[in-house]
Amino acid sequence: MVIGNTVVGEVLKDGYVLSEDNIFRKELFSRNEIVELKNKYKIKKVIMAHLEEDWGKSYDDYLELEKQYDGISFAYDGMTFQV
């Protein structure tokens, strides 16, 4: 599954913390929601796309996050994959 419109983490660029009532919480998928979807539908591989610079994470940061989640990876410009 490829999924966009995600917010990755609680603390964003420049230390901004996403409050519980922030509109992004209703509009974007959180990592926990993606994990729930993956488990519910027994999805083997998830690629999170449309990662925004505003989240304040480098690709190296995303590679570290991948280690925490089995079967979830983060897209990058020029990425290719087979369906």
C-alpha atoms as an extended CHARMM CRD file, in Angstrom:
* protein
*
        83  EXT
         1         1  MET       CA              0.0000000000        0.0000000000        0.0000000000  PROA      1               0.0000000000
         2         2  VAL       CA              1.2480000000        3.4880000000       -0.8530000000  PROA      2               0.0000000000
         3         3  ILE       CA             -0.2160000000        6.1500000000        1.3890000000  PROA      3               0.0000000000
         4         4  GLY       CA              0.2180000000        9.9110000000        1.3260000000  PROA      4               0.0000000000
         5         5  ASN       CA             -1.1370000000       12.7010000000        3.4490000000  PROA      5               0.0000000000
         6         6  THR       CA              0.7710000000       11.6370000000        6.5220000000  PROA      6               0.0000000000
         7         7  VAL       CA              2.2500000000       13.3910000000        9.5010000000  PROA      7               0.0000000000
         8         8  VAL       CA              5.3150000000       11.7160000000       10.9210000000  PROA      8               0.0000000000
         9         9  GLY       CA              5.9630000000       12.2820000000       14.5850000000  PROA      9               0.0000000000
        10        10  GLU       CA              4.6780000000       14.6770000000       17.1860000000  PROA      10              0.0000000000
        11        11  VAL       CA              7.4270000000       17.3000000000       17.0250000000  PROA      11              0.0000000000
        12        12  LEU       CA              7.8140000000       19.0720000000       13.7050000000  PROA      12              0.0000000000
        13        13  LYS       CA             10.3580000000       21.4710000000       12.2420000000  PROA      13              0.0000000000
        14        14  ASP       CA             11.8560000000       24.0070000000       14.6470000000  PROA      14              0.0000000000
        15        15  GLY       CA             10.3530000000       22.1950000000       17.6440000000  PROA      15              0.0000000000
        16        16  TYR       CA              6.7170000000       22.8810000000       16.7120000000  PROA      16              0.0000000000
        17        17  VAL       CA              4.4160000000       20.4630000000       18.5480000000  PROA      17              0.0000000000
        18        18  LEU       CA              1.1930000000       19.4160000000       16.8410000000  PROA      18              0.0000000000
        19        19  SER       CA             -1.6060000000       20.0390000000       19.3550000000  PROA      19              0.0000000000
        20        20  GLU       CA             -4.3750000000       17.4830000000       19.8230000000  PROA      20              0.0000000000
        21        21  ASP       CA             -6.9450000000       19.8330000000       18.2390000000  PROA      21              0.0000000000
        22        22  ASN       CA             -4.7760000000       20.7690000000       15.2390000000  PROA      22              0.0000000000
        23        23  ILE       CA             -6.6600000000       20.3370000000       11.9280000000  PROA      23              0.0000000000
        24        24  PHE       CA             -3.8070000000       18.1840000000       10.5900000000  PROA      24              0.0000000000
        25        25  ARG       CA             -4.8320000000       15.4940000000       13.0860000000  PROA      25              0.0000000000
        26        26  LYS       CA             -8.1560000000       15.1610000000       11.2300000000  PROA      26              0.0000000000
        27        27  GLU       CA             -6.7740000000       15.5750000000        7.7100000000  PROA      27              0.0000000000
        28        28  LEU       CA             -3.5930000000       13.4970000000        7.7800000000  PROA      28              0.0000000000
        29        29  PHE       CA             -2.8060000000        9.9130000000        8.7510000000  PROA      29              0.0000000000
        30        30  SER       CA             -0.5600000000        9.4610000000       11.7850000000  PROA      30              0.0000000000
        31        31  ARG       CA              2.0160000000        6.6800000000       11.9940000000  PROA      31              0.0000000000
        32        32  ASN       CA             -0.1740000000        4.8830000000       14.5270000000  PROA      32              0.0000000000
        33        33  GLU       CA             -3.1830000000        4.9990000000       12.1930000000  PROA      33              0.0000000000
        34        34  ILE       CA             -1.0730000000        3.6060000000        9.3640000000  PROA      34              0.0000000000
        35        35  VAL       CA              0.1460000000        0.7640000000       11.5880000000  PROA      35              0.0000000000
        36        36  GLU       CA             -3.4880000000        0.0230000000       12.5220000000  PROA      36              0.0000000000
        37        37  LEU       CA             -4.5110000000       -0.1000000000        8.8310000000  PROA      37              0.0000000000
        38        38  LYS       CA             -1.5280000000       -2.3110000000        8.0030000000  PROA      38              0.0000000000
        39        39  ASN       CA             -2.4200000000       -4.7660000000       10.7460000000  PROA      39              0.0000000000
        40        40  LYS       CA             -6.1880000000       -4.7030000000       10.1650000000  PROA      40              0.0000000000
        41        41  TYR       CA             -5.8860000000       -5.5050000000        6.4510000000  PROA      41              0.0000000000
        42        42  LYS       CA             -2.7530000000       -7.6670000000        6.7760000000  PROA      42              0.0000000000
        43        43  ILE       CA             -0.7950000000       -5.4140000000        4.4290000000  PROA      43              0.0000000000
        44        44  LYS       CA              2.7580000000       -6.6740000000        4.0000000000  PROA      44              0.0000000000
        45        45  LYS       CA              4.4200000000       -3.4880000000        2.7680000000  PROA      45              0.0000000000
        46        46  VAL       CA              3.5110000000        0.1810000000        3.2670000000  PROA      46              0.0000000000
        47        47  ILE       CA              5.2910000000        3.0890000000        1.6190000000  PROA      47              0.0000000000
        48        48  MET       CA              4.5600000000        6.4690000000        3.1430000000  PROA      48              0.0000000000
        49        49  ALA       CA              4.6850000000        9.1710000000        0.4690000000  PROA      49              0.0000000000
        50        50  HSD       CA              4.3490000000       12.9480000000        0.2510000000  PROA      50              0.0000000000
        51        51  LEU       CA              6.7160000000       13.5700000000        3.1380000000  PROA      51              0.0000000000
        52        52  GLU       CA              6.8930000000       17.2760000000        3.7710000000  PROA      52              0.0000000000
        53        53  GLU       CA              9.9560000000       19.3170000000        4.6410000000  PROA      53              0.0000000000
        54        54  ASP       CA              7.8370000000       21.0320000000        7.2980000000  PROA      54              0.0000000000
        55        55  TRP       CA              8.0150000000       17.8770000000        9.3950000000  PROA      55              0.0000000000
        56        56  GLY       CA             11.6880000000       18.7550000000        9.8560000000  PROA      56              0.0000000000
        57        57  LYS       CA             13.1220000000       15.3110000000        9.2260000000  PROA      57              0.0000000000
        58        58  SER       CA             15.9430000000       14.3390000000        6.9130000000  PROA      58              0.0000000000
        59        59  TYR       CA             15.8620000000       11.1410000000        4.9030000000  PROA      59              0.0000000000
        60        60  ASP       CA             18.3590000000        9.7130000000        7.4000000000  PROA      60              0.0000000000
        61        61  ASP       CA             15.7810000000       10.4400000000       10.1280000000  PROA      61              0.0000000000
        62        62  TYR       CA             13.1950000000        8.4910000000        8.1340000000  PROA      62              0.0000000000
        63        63  LEU       CA             15.6130000000        5.5760000000        7.7130000000  PROA      63              0.0000000000
        64        64  GLU       CA             15.9870000000        5.4660000000       11.5030000000  PROA      64              0.0000000000
        65        65  LEU       CA             12.1900000000        5.4750000000       11.8940000000  PROA      65              0.0000000000
        66        66  GLU       CA             11.9130000000        2.5480000000        9.4550000000  PROA      66              0.0000000000
        67        67  LYS       CA             13.8040000000        0.4250000000       11.9760000000  PROA      67              0.0000000000
        68        68  GLN       CA             10.9170000000        0.8850000000       14.4340000000  PROA      68              0.0000000000
        69        69  TYR       CA              8.1920000000       -0.3440000000       12.0810000000  PROA      69              0.0000000000
        70        70  ASP       CA              8.1150000000       -3.6960000000       10.3350000000  PROA      70              0.0000000000
        71        71  GLY       CA              7.0430000000       -3.4100000000        6.7030000000  PROA      71              0.0000000000
        72        72  ILE       CA              6.7990000000        0.3910000000        6.6280000000  PROA      72              0.0000000000
        73        73  SER       CA              9.1770000000        2.5080000000        4.5860000000  PROA      73              0.0000000000
        74        74  PHE       CA              9.3260000000        6.1050000000        3.4360000000  PROA      74              0.0000000000
        75        75  ALA       CA              9.2770000000        7.2460000000       -0.1770000000  PROA      75              0.0000000000
        76        76  TYR       CA             11.9590000000        9.4400000000       -1.6900000000  PROA      76              0.0000000000
        77        77  ASP       CA             12.2380000000       11.3970000000       -4.9370000000  PROA      77              0.0000000000
        78        78  GLY       CA             12.9170000000        9.0540000000       -7.8410000000  PROA      78              0.0000000000
        79        79  MET       CA             11.8920000000        5.9310000000       -5.9150000000  PROA      79              0.0000000000
        80        80  THR       CA             10.6440000000        3.0430000000       -8.0490000000  PROA      80              0.0000000000
        81        81  PHE       CA              8.9130000000       -0.1650000000       -7.0370000000  PROA      81              0.0000000000
        82        82  GLN       CA              6.9950000000       -3.0380000000       -8.6030000000  PROA      82              0.0000000000
        83        83  VAL       CA              3.3470000000       -3.7480000000       -7.8990000000  PROA      83              0.0000000000
